[in-house]
Amino acid sequence: NYFIPNTFSPNNDGSNDVFFPRGSQLNNVQSMRVFNRWGQMIFERKNFPANQPSFGWDGRVDGKPVDVDTYLFIVEVICENGQVIPIKGNVTLIR
């Protein structure tokens, strides 16, 4: 069981400030990539535990906040049984 939010608001209010995969019976996240509307990869992280906001995307690129927009993501989660599940979608960044 997994959940990938479709919106997040990195405004430092302590709620939904980071985009990250969540779920139960997930062993690990093999990779998480975020792309802008022109297909440029703006975030990538590999081999990290699920359900950990500290490993997610904080809405910044090179330390600077990105624009309010919709971004494409590709996440590959690894279940407890070893199965890799690719998840593709979009996430809207709001402030």
Short mmCIF file of N, CA and C in Angstrom, two decimals:
data_model
loop_
_atom_site.label_atom_id
_atom_site.label_comp_id
_atom_site.label_asym_id
_atom_site.label_seq_id
_atom_site.Cartn_x
_atom_site.Cartn_y
_atom_site.Cartn_z
N ASN A 1 0.84 -1.17 0.00
CA ASN A 1 0.00 0.00 0.00
C ASN A 1 0.89 1.23 0.00
N TYR A 2 0.68 2.10 -0.97
CA TYR A 2 1.49 3.31 -1.05
C TYR A 2 0.61 4.52 -1.29
N PHE A 3 1.16 5.68 -0.96
CA PHE A 3 0.47 6.94 -1.19
C PHE A 3 1.51 7.95 -1.65
N ILE A 4 1.25 8.57 -2.78
CA ILE A 4 2.08 9.66 -3.29
C ILE A 4 1.16 10.88 -3.38
N PRO A 5 1.42 11.92 -2.62
CA PRO A 5 0.53 13.08 -2.66
C PRO A 5 0.54 13.76 -4.02
N ASN A 6 -0.57 14.42 -4.35
CA ASN A 6 -0.61 15.14 -5.63
C ASN A 6 -0.45 16.65 -5.45
N THR A 7 -0.31 17.11 -4.21
CA THR A 7 0.00 18.50 -3.93
C THR A 7 0.89 18.56 -2.69
N PHE A 8 1.67 19.61 -2.60
CA PHE A 8 2.39 19.91 -1.37
C PHE A 8 2.70 21.40 -1.35
N SER A 9 2.96 21.90 -0.15
CA SER A 9 3.12 23.34 0.02
C SER A 9 4.36 23.63 0.87
N PRO A 10 5.51 23.76 0.23
CA PRO A 10 6.74 24.00 0.99
C PRO A 10 6.86 25.44 1.47
N ASN A 11 6.04 25.79 2.45
CA ASN A 11 6.03 27.17 2.96
C ASN A 11 6.47 27.24 4.43
N ASN A 12 7.07 26.17 4.90
CA ASN A 12 7.62 26.10 6.27
C ASN A 12 6.58 26.30 7.37
N ASP A 13 5.35 25.85 7.12
CA ASP A 13 4.33 25.93 8.18
C ASP A 13 4.24 24.62 8.97
N GLY A 14 5.08 23.63 8.61
CA GLY A 14 5.09 22.36 9.32
C GLY A 14 4.09 21.35 8.81
N SER A 15 3.35 21.68 7.77
CA SER A 15 2.35 20.78 7.20
C SER A 15 2.55 20.67 5.69
N ASN A 16 2.78 19.47 5.21
CA ASN A 16 2.95 19.20 3.77
C ASN A 16 4.07 20.02 3.15
N ASP A 17 5.17 20.20 3.87
CA ASP A 17 6.29 20.99 3.38
C ASP A 17 7.22 20.20 2.46
N VAL A 18 7.10 18.87 2.46
CA VAL A 18 8.02 18.02 1.70
C VAL A 18 7.22 17.00 0.90
N PHE A 19 7.65 16.76 -0.34
CA PHE A 19 7.05 15.74 -1.20
C PHE A 19 7.85 14.46 -1.05
N PHE A 20 7.18 13.39 -0.57
CA PHE A 20 7.88 12.11 -0.39
C PHE A 20 6.87 10.97 -0.42
N PRO A 21 7.31 9.75 -0.81
CA PRO A 21 6.42 8.58 -0.86
C PRO A 21 6.15 8.03 0.54
N ARG A 22 4.91 7.55 0.71
CA ARG A 22 4.47 7.01 1.99
C ARG A 22 3.75 5.69 1.75
N GLY A 23 3.67 4.88 2.78
CA GLY A 23 2.91 3.66 2.66
C GLY A 23 3.30 2.62 3.69
N SER A 24 2.56 1.55 3.68
CA SER A 24 2.86 0.44 4.57
C SER A 24 3.41 -0.71 3.74
N GLN A 25 4.18 -1.54 4.36
CA GLN A 25 4.81 -2.70 3.74
C GLN A 25 5.74 -2.29 2.59
N LEU A 26 6.30 -1.09 2.69
CA LEU A 26 7.32 -0.66 1.74
C LEU A 26 8.67 -0.84 2.40
N ASN A 27 9.55 -1.50 1.70
CA ASN A 27 10.88 -1.76 2.23
C ASN A 27 11.81 -0.57 2.03
N ASN A 28 11.71 0.03 0.84
CA ASN A 28 12.66 1.07 0.48
C ASN A 28 12.12 1.81 -0.74
N VAL A 29 12.72 2.96 -1.03
CA VAL A 29 12.44 3.65 -2.29
C VAL A 29 13.70 3.52 -3.13
N GLN A 30 13.56 2.86 -4.25
CA GLN A 30 14.71 2.64 -5.13
C GLN A 30 15.15 3.95 -5.77
N SER A 31 14.18 4.74 -6.23
CA SER A 31 14.52 6.05 -6.80
C SER A 31 13.29 6.95 -6.79
N MET A 32 13.56 8.25 -6.75
CA MET A 32 12.51 9.25 -6.87
C MET A 32 13.09 10.39 -7.69
N ARG A 33 12.41 10.68 -8.80
CA ARG A 33 12.87 11.76 -9.68
C ARG A 33 11.71 12.71 -9.93
N VAL A 34 12.01 13.99 -9.98
CA VAL A 34 11.02 15.03 -10.24
C VAL A 34 11.51 15.84 -11.44
N PHE A 35 10.57 16.13 -12.36
CA PHE A 35 10.89 16.84 -13.59
C PHE A 35 10.01 18.08 -13.72
N ASN A 36 10.55 19.11 -14.36
CA ASN A 36 9.74 20.29 -14.63
C ASN A 36 8.95 20.08 -15.92
N ARG A 37 8.19 21.08 -16.31
CA ARG A 37 7.32 20.93 -17.48
C ARG A 37 8.07 20.78 -18.79
N TRP A 38 9.37 21.08 -18.80
CA TRP A 38 10.19 20.93 -20.01
C TRP A 38 10.96 19.62 -20.01
N GLY A 39 10.70 18.79 -19.03
CA GLY A 39 11.33 17.47 -18.97
C GLY A 39 12.70 17.46 -18.33
N GLN A 40 13.13 18.56 -17.75
CA GLN A 40 14.41 18.60 -17.07
C GLN A 40 14.27 18.02 -15.66
N MET A 41 15.17 17.09 -15.33
CA MET A 41 15.14 16.52 -13.99
C MET A 41 15.64 17.58 -13.00
N ILE A 42 14.84 17.88 -11.99
CA ILE A 42 15.21 18.90 -11.03
C ILE A 42 15.46 18.34 -9.63
N PHE A 43 15.13 17.06 -9.43
CA PHE A 43 15.39 16.41 -8.16
C PHE A 43 15.57 14.92 -8.40
N GLU A 44 16.54 14.32 -7.72
CA GLU A 44 16.71 12.87 -7.76
C GLU A 44 17.31 12.40 -6.45
N ARG A 45 16.75 11.31 -5.96
CA ARG A 45 17.28 10.65 -4.78
C ARG A 45 17.12 9.16 -4.98
N LYS A 46 18.11 8.38 -4.55
CA LYS A 46 18.07 6.93 -4.72
C LYS A 46 18.30 6.23 -3.39
N ASN A 47 17.71 5.04 -3.29
CA ASN A 47 17.92 4.12 -2.17
C ASN A 47 17.76 4.80 -0.81
N PHE A 48 16.51 5.08 -0.46
CA PHE A 48 16.22 5.68 0.84
C PHE A 48 14.95 5.07 1.40
N PRO A 49 14.76 5.17 2.71
CA PRO A 49 13.57 4.58 3.33
C PRO A 49 12.31 5.38 3.00
N ALA A 50 11.21 4.67 2.82
CA ALA A 50 9.91 5.32 2.62
C ALA A 50 9.47 5.95 3.93
N ASN A 51 8.49 6.82 3.85
CA ASN A 51 7.88 7.45 5.03
C ASN A 51 8.84 8.37 5.78
N GLN A 52 9.85 8.86 5.11
CA GLN A 52 10.83 9.73 5.76
C GLN A 52 10.89 11.08 5.05
N PRO A 53 10.24 12.11 5.58
CA PRO A 53 10.25 13.42 4.93
C PRO A 53 11.65 13.98 4.70
N SER A 54 12.59 13.62 5.54
CA SER A 54 13.95 14.17 5.41
C SER A 54 14.62 13.75 4.10
N PHE A 55 14.10 12.73 3.42
CA PHE A 55 14.67 12.29 2.16
C PHE A 55 13.88 12.82 0.95
N GLY A 56 12.81 13.54 1.18
CA GLY A 56 11.95 14.01 0.10
C GLY A 56 12.42 15.31 -0.52
N TRP A 57 11.61 15.81 -1.45
CA TRP A 57 11.90 17.05 -2.16
C TRP A 57 11.24 18.21 -1.43
N ASP A 58 12.01 19.23 -1.15
CA ASP A 58 11.51 20.38 -0.39
C ASP A 58 11.07 21.55 -1.27
N GLY A 59 10.93 21.32 -2.59
CA GLY A 59 10.47 22.37 -3.48
C GLY A 59 11.55 23.36 -3.87
N ARG A 60 12.80 22.94 -3.71
CA ARG A 60 13.93 23.81 -4.07
C ARG A 60 14.81 23.15 -5.12
N VAL A 61 15.45 23.98 -5.91
CA VAL A 61 16.46 23.53 -6.86
C VAL A 61 17.67 24.44 -6.66
N ASP A 62 18.80 23.84 -6.41
CA ASP A 62 20.03 24.58 -6.12
C ASP A 62 19.83 25.58 -4.98
N GLY A 63 19.04 25.18 -3.99
CA GLY A 63 18.81 26.00 -2.82
C GLY A 63 17.78 27.11 -2.97
N LYS A 64 17.21 27.24 -4.16
CA LYS A 64 16.23 28.30 -4.41
C LYS A 64 14.84 27.71 -4.61
N PRO A 65 13.80 28.32 -4.06
CA PRO A 65 12.44 27.81 -4.25
C PRO A 65 12.04 27.85 -5.73
N VAL A 66 11.40 26.78 -6.18
CA VAL A 66 10.90 26.75 -7.55
C VAL A 66 9.53 27.42 -7.62
N ASP A 67 9.09 27.70 -8.83
CA ASP A 67 7.81 28.36 -9.04
C ASP A 67 6.64 27.44 -8.68
N VAL A 68 5.54 28.06 -8.32
CA VAL A 68 4.28 27.34 -8.18
C VAL A 68 3.97 26.75 -9.55
N ASP A 69 3.77 25.45 -9.60
CA ASP A 69 3.56 24.77 -10.89
C ASP A 69 3.23 23.31 -10.63
N THR A 70 3.01 22.58 -11.70
CA THR A 70 2.80 21.14 -11.63
C THR A 70 4.04 20.45 -12.17
N TYR A 71 4.52 19.46 -11.46
CA TYR A 71 5.76 18.76 -11.79
C TYR A 71 5.46 17.27 -11.97
N LEU A 72 6.22 16.63 -12.83
CA LEU A 72 6.09 15.19 -13.08
C LEU A 72 7.02 14.45 -12.14
N PHE A 73 6.57 13.30 -11.63
CA PHE A 73 7.46 12.48 -10.81
C PHE A 73 7.43 11.04 -11.29
N ILE A 74 8.54 10.36 -11.04
CA ILE A 74 8.66 8.92 -11.24
C ILE A 74 9.29 8.36 -9.97
N VAL A 75 8.57 7.49 -9.30
CA VAL A 75 9.03 6.88 -8.05
C VAL A 75 9.01 5.37 -8.23
N GLU A 76 10.06 4.71 -7.78
CA GLU A 76 10.11 3.24 -7.78
C GLU A 76 10.24 2.79 -6.33
N VAL A 77 9.17 2.16 -5.82
CA VAL A 77 9.20 1.67 -4.45
C VAL A 77 9.46 0.17 -4.45
N ILE A 78 10.10 -0.30 -3.40
CA ILE A 78 10.38 -1.73 -3.24
C ILE A 78 9.54 -2.22 -2.07
N CYS A 79 8.68 -3.18 -2.34
CA CYS A 79 7.81 -3.75 -1.31
C CYS A 79 8.58 -4.74 -0.44
N GLU A 80 7.98 -5.11 0.67
CA GLU A 80 8.62 -6.06 1.58
C GLU A 80 8.94 -7.39 0.90
N ASN A 81 8.15 -7.76 -0.12
CA ASN A 81 8.39 -9.02 -0.82
C ASN A 81 9.43 -8.87 -1.93
N GLY A 82 10.03 -7.68 -2.08
CA GLY A 82 11.07 -7.45 -3.07
C GLY A 82 10.57 -6.94 -4.41
N GLN A 83 9.26 -6.88 -4.60
CA GLN A 83 8.71 -6.40 -5.86
C GLN A 83 8.93 -4.89 -6.00
N VAL A 84 9.39 -4.48 -7.18
CA VAL A 84 9.59 -3.07 -7.48
C VAL A 84 8.35 -2.55 -8.21
N ILE A 85 7.77 -1.48 -7.69
CA ILE A 85 6.57 -0.90 -8.28
C ILE A 85 6.90 0.51 -8.78
N PRO A 86 6.85 0.72 -10.10
CA PRO A 86 7.06 2.08 -10.62
C PRO A 86 5.76 2.88 -10.53
N ILE A 87 5.86 4.11 -10.07
CA ILE A 87 4.70 4.98 -9.93
C ILE A 87 5.02 6.28 -10.65
N LYS A 88 4.15 6.68 -11.57
CA LYS A 88 4.34 7.92 -12.31
C LYS A 88 3.12 8.81 -12.08
N GLY A 89 3.34 10.10 -12.03
CA GLY A 89 2.23 11.02 -11.85
C GLY A 89 2.72 12.44 -11.81
N ASN A 90 1.85 13.32 -11.31
CA ASN A 90 2.26 14.71 -11.18
C ASN A 90 1.91 15.21 -9.80
N VAL A 91 2.65 16.22 -9.40
CA VAL A 91 2.45 16.84 -8.10
C VAL A 91 2.42 18.35 -8.33
N THR A 92 1.47 18.99 -7.70
CA THR A 92 1.34 20.44 -7.80
C THR A 92 1.94 21.09 -6.57
N LEU A 93 2.87 22.01 -6.81
CA LEU A 93 3.48 22.74 -5.73
C LEU A 93 2.71 24.04 -5.55
N ILE A 94 2.21 24.26 -4.33
CA ILE A 94 1.48 25.50 -4.01
C ILE A 94 2.18 26.15 -2.82
N ARG A 95 1.99 27.42 -2.65
CA ARG A 95 2.62 28.12 -1.52
C ARG A 95 1.57 28.81 -0.69
#
